[in-house]
XYZ file of C-alpha atoms in Angstrom:
549
model
C 36.946 104.511 -131.895
C 40.256 105.821 -130.598
C 41.852 108.895 -132.119
C 44.572 106.823 -133.765
C 42.219 104.532 -135.695
C 41.342 105.213 -139.303
C 37.832 104.378 -140.505
C 37.660 101.204 -142.571
C 37.749 102.005 -146.277
C 35.905 99.610 -148.537
C 36.142 99.359 -152.338
C 33.812 101.626 -154.294
C 31.824 98.643 -155.552
C 31.185 97.524 -151.964
C 30.116 100.851 -150.502
C 29.754 101.252 -146.761
C 27.860 98.726 -144.615
C 24.512 100.037 -143.397
C 24.183 100.826 -139.721
C 20.985 99.465 -138.177
C 20.215 100.856 -134.747
C 19.124 98.476 -132.005
C 15.858 100.378 -131.785
C 15.095 99.475 -135.404
C 15.223 95.725 -134.743
C 11.695 94.345 -134.548
C 12.687 90.901 -133.335
C 15.448 88.340 -132.805
C 15.442 84.712 -133.956
C 18.128 82.390 -132.604
C 19.561 79.232 -134.165
C 22.808 77.294 -134.330
C 23.357 78.257 -137.955
C 22.123 81.035 -140.221
C 22.243 80.344 -143.970
C 21.996 83.420 -146.183
C 20.495 82.331 -149.489
C 18.519 79.304 -150.580
C 19.936 78.488 -153.990
C 21.714 75.296 -155.011
C 24.387 75.711 -152.327
C 22.189 77.188 -149.606
C 19.511 74.499 -149.765
C 22.102 71.749 -149.475
C 23.945 73.565 -146.666
C 20.779 74.077 -144.631
C 19.531 70.549 -145.232
C 22.874 68.931 -144.371
C 23.117 70.971 -141.176
C 19.560 70.052 -140.175
C 20.240 66.364 -140.829
C 23.323 66.702 -138.599
C 21.126 67.909 -135.732
C 21.708 71.661 -135.873
C 18.959 74.260 -135.684
C 18.967 76.343 -138.857
C 17.495 79.679 -139.990
C 17.489 80.283 -143.749
C 17.197 83.854 -145.046
C 15.847 83.850 -148.604
C 14.947 86.855 -150.735
C 12.534 84.988 -153.018
C 9.059 83.915 -151.978
C 8.322 80.268 -151.271
C 5.993 80.112 -154.268
C 8.433 81.889 -156.583
C 11.587 80.052 -155.527
C 13.576 79.300 -158.682
C 16.894 77.468 -158.860
C 19.594 78.420 -161.340
C 20.987 75.792 -163.673
C 20.434 73.999 -166.964
C 19.506 70.638 -165.396
C 23.027 69.128 -165.414
C 24.384 68.269 -161.960
C 28.055 67.476 -162.437
C 29.418 64.854 -160.047
C 31.629 61.784 -160.252
C 31.478 58.245 -158.913
C 27.974 58.288 -157.461
C 26.171 55.034 -156.825
C 23.515 56.356 -159.206
C 26.098 56.667 -162.001
C 27.532 53.238 -161.213
C 24.038 51.719 -161.388
C 23.662 53.283 -164.830
C 26.897 51.688 -166.024
C 29.092 54.806 -165.960
C 32.747 53.765 -165.477
C 34.583 54.770 -162.307
C 36.641 57.959 -162.687
C 40.080 58.108 -161.126
C 39.832 60.899 -158.564
C 43.513 61.849 -158.769
C 43.320 62.140 -162.555
C 40.172 64.265 -162.236
C 41.808 66.633 -159.733
C 44.905 66.991 -161.908
C 42.773 67.866 -164.953
C 40.865 70.518 -163.011
C 44.115 72.128 -161.846
C 45.488 71.895 -165.368
C 42.562 73.900 -166.729
C 42.877 76.655 -164.123
C 46.695 76.662 -164.212
C 46.693 75.680 -160.524
C 44.681 78.743 -159.478
C 41.900 76.577 -158.030
C 42.368 75.460 -154.440
C 43.247 71.748 -154.804
C 42.057 71.110 -151.248
C 38.560 72.083 -152.338
C 38.732 70.275 -155.663
C 39.868 67.114 -153.902
C 36.831 67.284 -151.620
C 34.600 67.605 -154.657
C 36.218 64.615 -156.344
C 35.730 62.374 -153.309
C 32.333 63.643 -152.078
C 30.311 64.853 -155.074
C 28.999 61.379 -155.835
C 27.980 60.977 -152.213
C 26.141 64.313 -152.447
C 24.169 63.234 -155.514
C 23.104 59.940 -153.982
C 21.977 61.714 -150.804
C 20.158 64.401 -152.776
C 18.259 61.846 -154.855
C 17.298 59.969 -151.690
C 15.497 63.105 -150.471
C 13.301 63.274 -153.560
C 10.362 61.117 -154.573
C 10.854 58.122 -156.895
C 8.465 59.823 -159.304
C 11.090 62.521 -159.832
C 14.264 60.474 -159.581
C 12.927 57.836 -161.945
C 13.006 60.331 -164.823
C 16.727 61.119 -164.864
C 19.043 61.025 -167.873
C 22.790 60.440 -168.152
C 24.643 62.854 -170.420
C 26.956 61.343 -173.031
C 26.479 57.805 -171.774
C 26.272 55.214 -173.113
C 27.851 56.223 -176.432
C 28.084 53.081 -178.546
C 29.322 54.939 -181.637
C 31.811 57.330 -180.094
C 35.459 57.305 -181.130
C 36.430 59.924 -178.522
C 39.043 58.364 -176.236
C 38.782 60.772 -173.293
C 41.336 63.383 -174.315
C 41.558 66.008 -177.058
C 44.167 68.740 -177.456
C 45.680 67.848 -174.094
C 42.407 68.239 -172.173
C 40.411 65.409 -170.635
C 36.677 65.132 -170.049
C 34.391 62.489 -168.564
C 30.790 61.473 -169.209
C 28.009 60.503 -166.822
C 26.514 63.746 -165.515
C 23.029 63.444 -164.024
C 20.439 65.503 -165.903
C 18.072 66.625 -163.162
C 15.507 68.397 -165.339
C 12.915 68.534 -162.551
C 15.120 70.146 -159.881
C 12.816 73.147 -159.432
C 10.173 70.657 -158.372
C 12.575 68.458 -156.425
C 14.046 71.299 -154.374
C 10.696 71.772 -152.647
C 10.812 68.163 -151.518
C 14.357 68.645 -150.190
C 13.322 71.758 -148.260
C 10.386 69.835 -146.798
C 12.792 67.156 -145.547
C 14.932 69.816 -143.847
C 11.879 71.490 -142.338
C 10.824 68.152 -140.803
C 14.137 68.259 -138.942
C 13.583 71.747 -137.618
C 15.157 74.006 -140.244
C 13.114 77.183 -140.807
C 12.977 79.118 -144.069
C 12.285 82.844 -143.814
C 11.172 83.724 -147.326
C 10.891 87.313 -148.489
C 13.818 88.359 -146.271
C 16.830 90.257 -147.620
C 20.162 90.140 -145.782
C 21.395 93.636 -144.920
C 24.476 93.339 -142.704
C 26.274 90.820 -140.495
C 26.610 91.313 -136.773
C 29.767 90.737 -134.748
C 30.554 90.222 -131.090
C 34.191 90.491 -130.044
C 35.465 89.838 -133.577
C 33.189 86.849 -134.136
C 30.331 86.892 -136.646
C 27.256 86.083 -134.585
C 24.343 86.765 -136.872
C 22.730 88.626 -139.734
C 20.213 91.463 -139.820
C 17.637 91.024 -142.595
C 14.822 93.188 -143.888
C 11.373 91.711 -144.395
C 9.109 92.570 -147.323
C 7.247 94.862 -144.925
C 10.437 96.828 -144.275
C 11.027 95.553 -140.756
C 14.454 94.465 -139.518
C 14.946 91.058 -137.903
C 18.168 89.919 -136.214
C 18.940 86.259 -136.956
C 21.583 85.080 -134.504
C 23.896 82.117 -135.035
C 25.564 80.193 -132.236
C 27.864 78.188 -134.515
C 28.188 80.226 -137.681
C 26.729 82.158 -140.588
C 26.983 80.508 -144.012
C 26.860 82.896 -146.963
C 25.207 81.209 -149.933
C 23.652 84.211 -151.671
C 24.966 83.428 -155.153
C 27.147 85.414 -157.519
C 27.460 89.135 -158.283
C 26.814 89.004 -162.027
C 23.734 91.231 -161.905
C 25.671 93.978 -160.118
C 27.081 96.214 -162.864
C 29.658 97.946 -160.649
C 31.064 94.643 -159.445
C 30.936 93.108 -162.911
C 33.012 95.806 -164.615
C 35.462 95.871 -161.709
C 36.181 92.149 -161.687
C 35.522 91.013 -165.272
C 38.089 93.200 -166.948
C 38.662 90.842 -169.866
C 35.069 91.271 -171.021
C 35.197 95.012 -170.435
C 38.321 95.270 -172.562
C 36.805 93.095 -175.287
C 33.882 95.507 -175.488
C 36.243 98.467 -175.587
C 38.377 96.869 -178.310
C 35.239 96.581 -180.474
C 34.145 100.153 -179.766
C 31.112 99.011 -177.769
C 29.657 100.719 -174.671
C 30.324 99.155 -171.277
C 27.923 101.168 -169.141
C 25.333 98.386 -168.797
C 27.473 95.247 -168.598
C 26.247 92.427 -166.365
C 25.475 88.742 -166.698
C 22.250 87.527 -168.287
C 21.059 86.123 -164.965
C 23.084 86.403 -161.786
C 22.547 87.762 -158.280
C 23.380 91.158 -156.798
C 26.625 90.347 -154.978
C 25.211 90.922 -151.482
C 26.835 87.754 -150.160
C 30.279 88.938 -151.263
C 29.624 92.405 -149.830
C 28.593 90.970 -146.476
C 31.857 89.020 -146.317
C 34.012 92.008 -147.323
C 32.308 94.276 -144.776
C 33.096 91.627 -142.154
C 36.802 91.661 -143.061
C 37.028 89.219 -145.965
C 38.519 89.736 -149.425
C 37.521 88.882 -152.961
C 39.789 86.238 -154.460
C 42.401 87.246 -157.046
C 41.395 86.780 -160.700
C 41.210 86.257 -163.571
C 37.502 85.707 -163.001
C 35.203 83.282 -164.784
C 31.597 83.338 -165.934
C 29.495 80.598 -167.420
C 29.880 81.159 -171.148
C 28.102 81.038 -173.439
C 24.769 82.420 -172.312
C 22.270 79.838 -173.464
C 19.707 82.528 -174.059
C 19.369 82.975 -177.780
C 20.567 85.517 -180.325
C 20.962 89.232 -179.785
C 19.764 90.024 -183.337
C 18.109 87.973 -186.047
C 21.253 86.039 -186.972
C 23.328 87.027 -183.982
C 23.502 83.536 -182.515
C 25.711 83.333 -179.464
C 27.842 80.243 -179.245
C 25.227 78.087 -177.566
C 23.176 78.582 -180.730
C 25.817 77.245 -183.124
C 23.453 74.496 -183.960
C 22.110 72.220 -186.614
C 18.399 72.682 -186.281
C 15.607 74.002 -184.130
C 14.281 71.069 -182.157
C 17.208 68.929 -183.207
C 19.501 69.903 -180.391
C 22.097 71.144 -182.817
C 25.845 70.897 -183.216
C 26.605 73.728 -180.777
C 30.317 73.510 -179.884
C 31.353 70.837 -182.404
C 34.833 71.673 -183.704
C 33.997 71.937 -187.407
C 36.213 73.988 -189.699
C 35.553 77.666 -188.926
C 36.068 80.549 -191.327
C 35.734 84.289 -190.843
C 33.791 86.808 -192.942
C 36.560 86.858 -195.561
C 36.682 83.085 -195.887
C 39.837 82.624 -193.826
C 40.399 79.964 -191.190
C 41.424 81.724 -187.989
C 42.168 79.206 -185.206
C 42.398 75.651 -183.912
C 38.724 74.819 -183.525
C 39.228 71.911 -181.136
C 40.628 73.379 -177.911
C 38.313 72.830 -174.917
C 35.181 72.615 -177.004
C 33.025 75.708 -177.184
C 34.997 77.505 -174.481
C 38.267 77.430 -176.340
C 36.896 79.084 -179.459
C 34.627 81.559 -177.680
C 37.168 84.204 -176.712
C 39.266 83.595 -179.804
C 36.314 84.620 -181.948
C 35.708 87.745 -179.895
C 39.390 88.659 -180.025
C 39.115 88.497 -183.797
C 36.471 91.201 -183.619
C 33.396 88.991 -183.669
C 31.275 89.589 -186.720
C 30.234 86.889 -189.178
C 31.803 83.450 -189.050
C 30.727 80.106 -190.434
C 31.214 76.450 -189.550
C 31.726 74.211 -192.579
C 31.150 70.444 -192.585
C 29.933 67.656 -194.813
C 27.932 64.421 -194.835
C 30.374 62.849 -192.336
C 28.993 65.024 -189.528
C 27.705 62.121 -187.413
C 31.127 60.435 -187.374
C 32.729 63.770 -186.562
C 30.439 64.385 -183.603
C 31.533 61.036 -182.172
C 35.124 62.367 -182.006
C 34.164 65.326 -179.801
C 34.956 65.755 -176.125
C 32.301 65.790 -173.393
C 32.505 69.518 -172.738
C 29.321 71.355 -171.877
C 27.366 72.760 -174.857
C 28.301 69.786 -177.010
C 25.766 67.545 -178.741
C 25.165 64.506 -176.583
C 26.593 61.604 -178.493
C 24.256 59.093 -176.897
C 21.039 60.719 -178.105
C 20.319 59.035 -181.436
C 16.969 60.805 -181.634
C 18.971 64.030 -181.884
C 20.807 62.582 -184.886
C 17.589 61.588 -186.642
C 16.079 65.020 -186.102
C 19.252 66.674 -187.320
C 19.124 64.647 -190.533
C 15.649 66.020 -191.176
C 16.780 69.628 -190.663
C 19.844 69.161 -192.886
C 17.640 67.693 -195.606
C 15.402 70.737 -195.354
C 18.409 73.001 -195.778
C 19.562 71.116 -198.885
C 16.115 71.410 -200.386
C 15.943 75.135 -199.563
C 19.096 75.931 -201.546
C 20.287 79.524 -201.359
C 17.322 80.476 -199.127
C 18.681 78.295 -196.312
C 16.761 77.586 -193.120
C 16.657 79.219 -189.713
C 17.724 77.108 -186.764
C 18.217 79.722 -184.073
C 15.685 82.065 -182.513
C 16.068 84.799 -185.104
C 14.127 85.272 -188.318
C 16.972 84.916 -190.799
C 18.427 81.730 -192.243
C 21.665 80.524 -190.707
C 21.979 76.945 -192.018
C 22.856 76.379 -195.666
C 23.492 73.235 -197.697
C 24.671 72.485 -201.239
C 26.023 69.633 -203.338
C 29.295 71.463 -204.021
C 31.531 73.691 -201.924
C 31.498 76.382 -204.603
C 27.723 76.499 -204.518
C 27.759 76.579 -200.720
C 30.151 79.537 -200.722
C 27.721 81.423 -202.930
C 24.796 80.689 -200.635
C 26.807 82.126 -197.737
C 27.340 85.357 -199.643
C 30.967 84.920 -200.634
C 31.835 86.622 -203.936
C 34.958 87.233 -205.996
C 38.238 87.011 -204.105
C 36.523 86.122 -200.845
C 34.869 83.153 -202.516
C 38.260 82.027 -203.822
C 39.677 82.416 -200.315
C 36.808 80.341 -198.880
C 37.468 77.482 -201.328
C 41.234 77.696 -200.843
C 40.839 77.615 -197.051
C 38.707 74.473 -197.229
C 41.182 72.789 -199.545
C 44.166 73.717 -197.365
C 42.344 72.352 -194.324
C 41.560 69.140 -196.223
C 45.219 68.721 -197.099
C 46.097 68.958 -193.402
C 43.418 66.389 -192.603
C 44.748 63.932 -195.154
C 48.285 64.437 -193.865
C 47.168 64.114 -190.224
C 48.972 67.333 -189.291
C 47.557 70.844 -189.004
C 50.600 72.877 -189.993
C 48.830 76.207 -189.453
C 47.282 75.931 -185.971
C 48.119 72.497 -184.581
C 44.625 71.054 -184.313
C 44.587 67.637 -182.673
C 44.940 64.958 -185.395
C 41.978 63.138 -183.818
C 39.776 65.982 -185.010
C 41.143 66.245 -188.535
C 38.446 64.974 -190.887
C 38.452 66.321 -194.440
C 35.402 68.221 -195.644
C 35.202 66.420 -198.984
C 32.075 64.268 -199.104
C 28.913 66.067 -200.165
C 26.400 67.304 -199.451
C 28.163 70.211 -197.779
C 26.780 72.345 -194.974
C 27.569 75.607 -193.215
C 26.212 77.304 -190.105
C 26.427 81.079 -190.270
C 26.918 82.909 -186.991
C 27.016 86.629 -186.290
C 28.565 87.825 -183.041
C 27.862 91.533 -182.730
C 29.034 91.818 -179.132
C 30.892 89.645 -176.609
C 28.875 87.387 -174.371
C 28.782 88.665 -170.799
C 27.973 85.234 -169.407
C 25.081 83.572 -167.648
C 26.296 83.891 -164.037
C 29.608 84.577 -162.329
C 31.677 81.906 -160.592
C 34.034 83.738 -158.219
C 33.740 84.808 -154.610
C 35.637 85.556 -151.431
C 38.818 83.932 -150.184
C 38.143 80.880 -148.009
C 40.091 77.985 -146.550
C 39.488 74.281 -147.131
C 36.575 74.344 -144.667
C 35.021 77.276 -146.570
C 35.683 79.611 -143.654
C 36.044 83.192 -144.895
C 39.611 84.426 -144.405
C 40.607 87.873 -143.200
C 43.477 89.986 -144.505
C 45.824 87.922 -142.350
C 44.607 84.749 -144.106
C 43.179 83.465 -140.838
C 39.518 82.441 -140.560
C 37.049 85.102 -139.477
C 35.359 83.291 -136.561
C 31.803 82.293 -137.300
C 31.758 83.147 -141.030
C 31.633 80.767 -144.012
C 30.968 81.204 -147.730
C 29.872 78.508 -150.167
C 28.658 78.141 -153.736
C 29.549 81.188 -155.823
C 29.850 83.319 -152.685
C 33.020 81.381 -151.920
C 36.046 81.228 -154.188
C 38.740 78.765 -155.105
C 37.060 76.777 -157.855
C 36.862 78.444 -161.300
C 39.222 80.859 -163.028
C 39.672 82.458 -166.474
C 36.636 80.777 -167.997
C 34.124 78.107 -167.136
C 35.204 74.821 -168.682
C 33.863 71.408 -167.974
C 35.903 68.448 -166.856
C 32.419 66.994 -166.901
C 29.268 68.927 -167.716
C 27.232 70.642 -165.000
C 30.068 71.528 -162.639
C 28.683 74.924 -161.625
C 25.609 73.320 -160.072
C 27.478 70.209 -158.940
C 30.102 72.191 -157.028
C 27.507 74.469 -155.438
C 25.529 71.498 -154.146
C 28.557 69.504 -152.997
C 30.253 72.354 -151.150
C 26.910 73.386 -149.681
C 26.484 69.913 -148.222
C 30.044 69.843 -146.894
C 29.968 73.259 -145.202
C 26.578 72.517 -143.648
C 27.926 69.362 -142.090
C 31.130 71.054 -140.970
C 29.518 74.020 -139.216
C 26.932 71.737 -137.587
C 29.773 69.666 -136.112
C 31.361 72.622 -134.291
C-alpha cells in the first residue's frame, strides 16, 4: 500500500474481511465456476452450469443429510408447458412485467423482471424434467381451476394471476436434481463455510472456505464465482440497519429492537463477501416475506397468516372481510393487495386486538378475492367443506367460541345476530354501539356500491347482513419481522456484481436473495411463490451465462 492510499472502510455491519495467510491454506480445488450456497438459487445455478459443460464446485454450509430448502412449496412461474398442460391460460408477459413494476414503483430492475417473465416457465419445465415421475406426478396448481370464482384478475388497481406449481416435495426432489448435476461433474463440498473471496489483478478468482474441521480450502474459479448464499435476515446488525421501517414500527409501539431478525433467514455472508470485494447493497426500501407463517406469538396473538377460519380447514387468512379495531371502528380499506396491504396498516395503528366480521355469504366473498399469497385457494372445495364444519362448531359454541390458531384461546366466534356477536367478542357499552354502527355504515356503502370512507373496490363490497354472523379475533402484540429477507447487492442484467462505478466486478456474480433488483417495500405476489420462483429462475440463468464465458 502506498503512503497516499487510505485503508478501505466498510460499514459497521460488514466488519473487516478476514485475512487468511497462504500458509493456512490446506489445499486448492480448481473449477470453472464456484457457487457459494446450495439453496434454491445455488442448486439451479450449479446444475445449469454443469449441464452447459462447465466444471463446478459448490460450497455449502449444511451437511448433505441435513440439506433443507427454504420455501412454502409454491414455485411461482408463468407460461410453463406444465401449466399449459394443466389448462392454465397463457399470461401476457408485457402485462406481467408492467404489474411487477407497478407494485415496486419501478424500483425493480425491469431487465431482470423481463427475463423472469420469459424464462421462468422454461425453468420449471426443466426442473421437473430432472425429478422422478413419482415426485412430479403429485403436483398441485394453486387457484386453478376455479369454477366458482367471480374475481376478474384485478382488484384495487392490482392484478394477480393463478397457476403456481405447488412443489410440496421439493426437499426430496432437490436431492435428485443435485444427483443429475453430479453426474455431469459438479462437486458439492458440504460442511464448508465461505470466509472470503480471492482476487487477482482486480478479478475475483476464487473463494476461501473453512471446513467443519477448521481447515481452510481455496476454491478457484476460472470463469466466475456465483454468490447464492441466501439473505441476511438472521443477522441482527444487518437487519436493523436495512429494515428501518420495522425498527421504527417497534419503536413507535415502545418495543425493544435489540433482538430483531427474521424468523428464518441466513447470516448475510454472501452480501458481505460481495461488499468486501467492492460491491454495494442496493438502495431500499427493503422487503421481507410477510407474514411469517409460523404461528402466534401468544395464545391469541395470531400473525396475519393465522387470520383463518379453522384449524385443518385452511382458513380465510388474507380475505378482505370488514375489519374493526379494539373499539369497534373500521380503520382501512381491507382489499388492497390482499394480506400485504393490510399488514402494515394494522401495525401503524398500533397493533393490538382487531376482528374480521363476515356472514353466511363467506364462500361467495372468497370467490371475489385476488390470487395473492396467503389467500384461501378458491379451487379447493375440500377446504370449503372443512370450513363449514368449523363455522358450525363456532355457532354451537356460542360465547365460548373455538380456537383455530395455534394458541389456547378462542379466536373464532359465531352468532345469529350481530348484537350477540359483538357481545361474544367482548364489546360492551359505547364500544358495542360503535361496533354495530360500523357494520351498518359498511353495509350502507356495500348497498350503494361506493365506500365513501376508504374507497374499497366496489367488487369487494358485500354487505354483512345475512346470518349467521362470524368474527375472527386477532391480537398483534408486535410487528412481524418477516420470514426471510429479499434484498441483496447491486447487479446488472447478467447478475454481475457492480462496483462503485456501476461497472461489473470481473468474475463476480450474485443471484437469488444475494442479488438485488427484484423486491422492494414489501413482498407482494403478482402470482404466489415468487420468492422461490425468482431464486430458481435467476439461478438457472446466471449458471448458464457464466458457463458460456
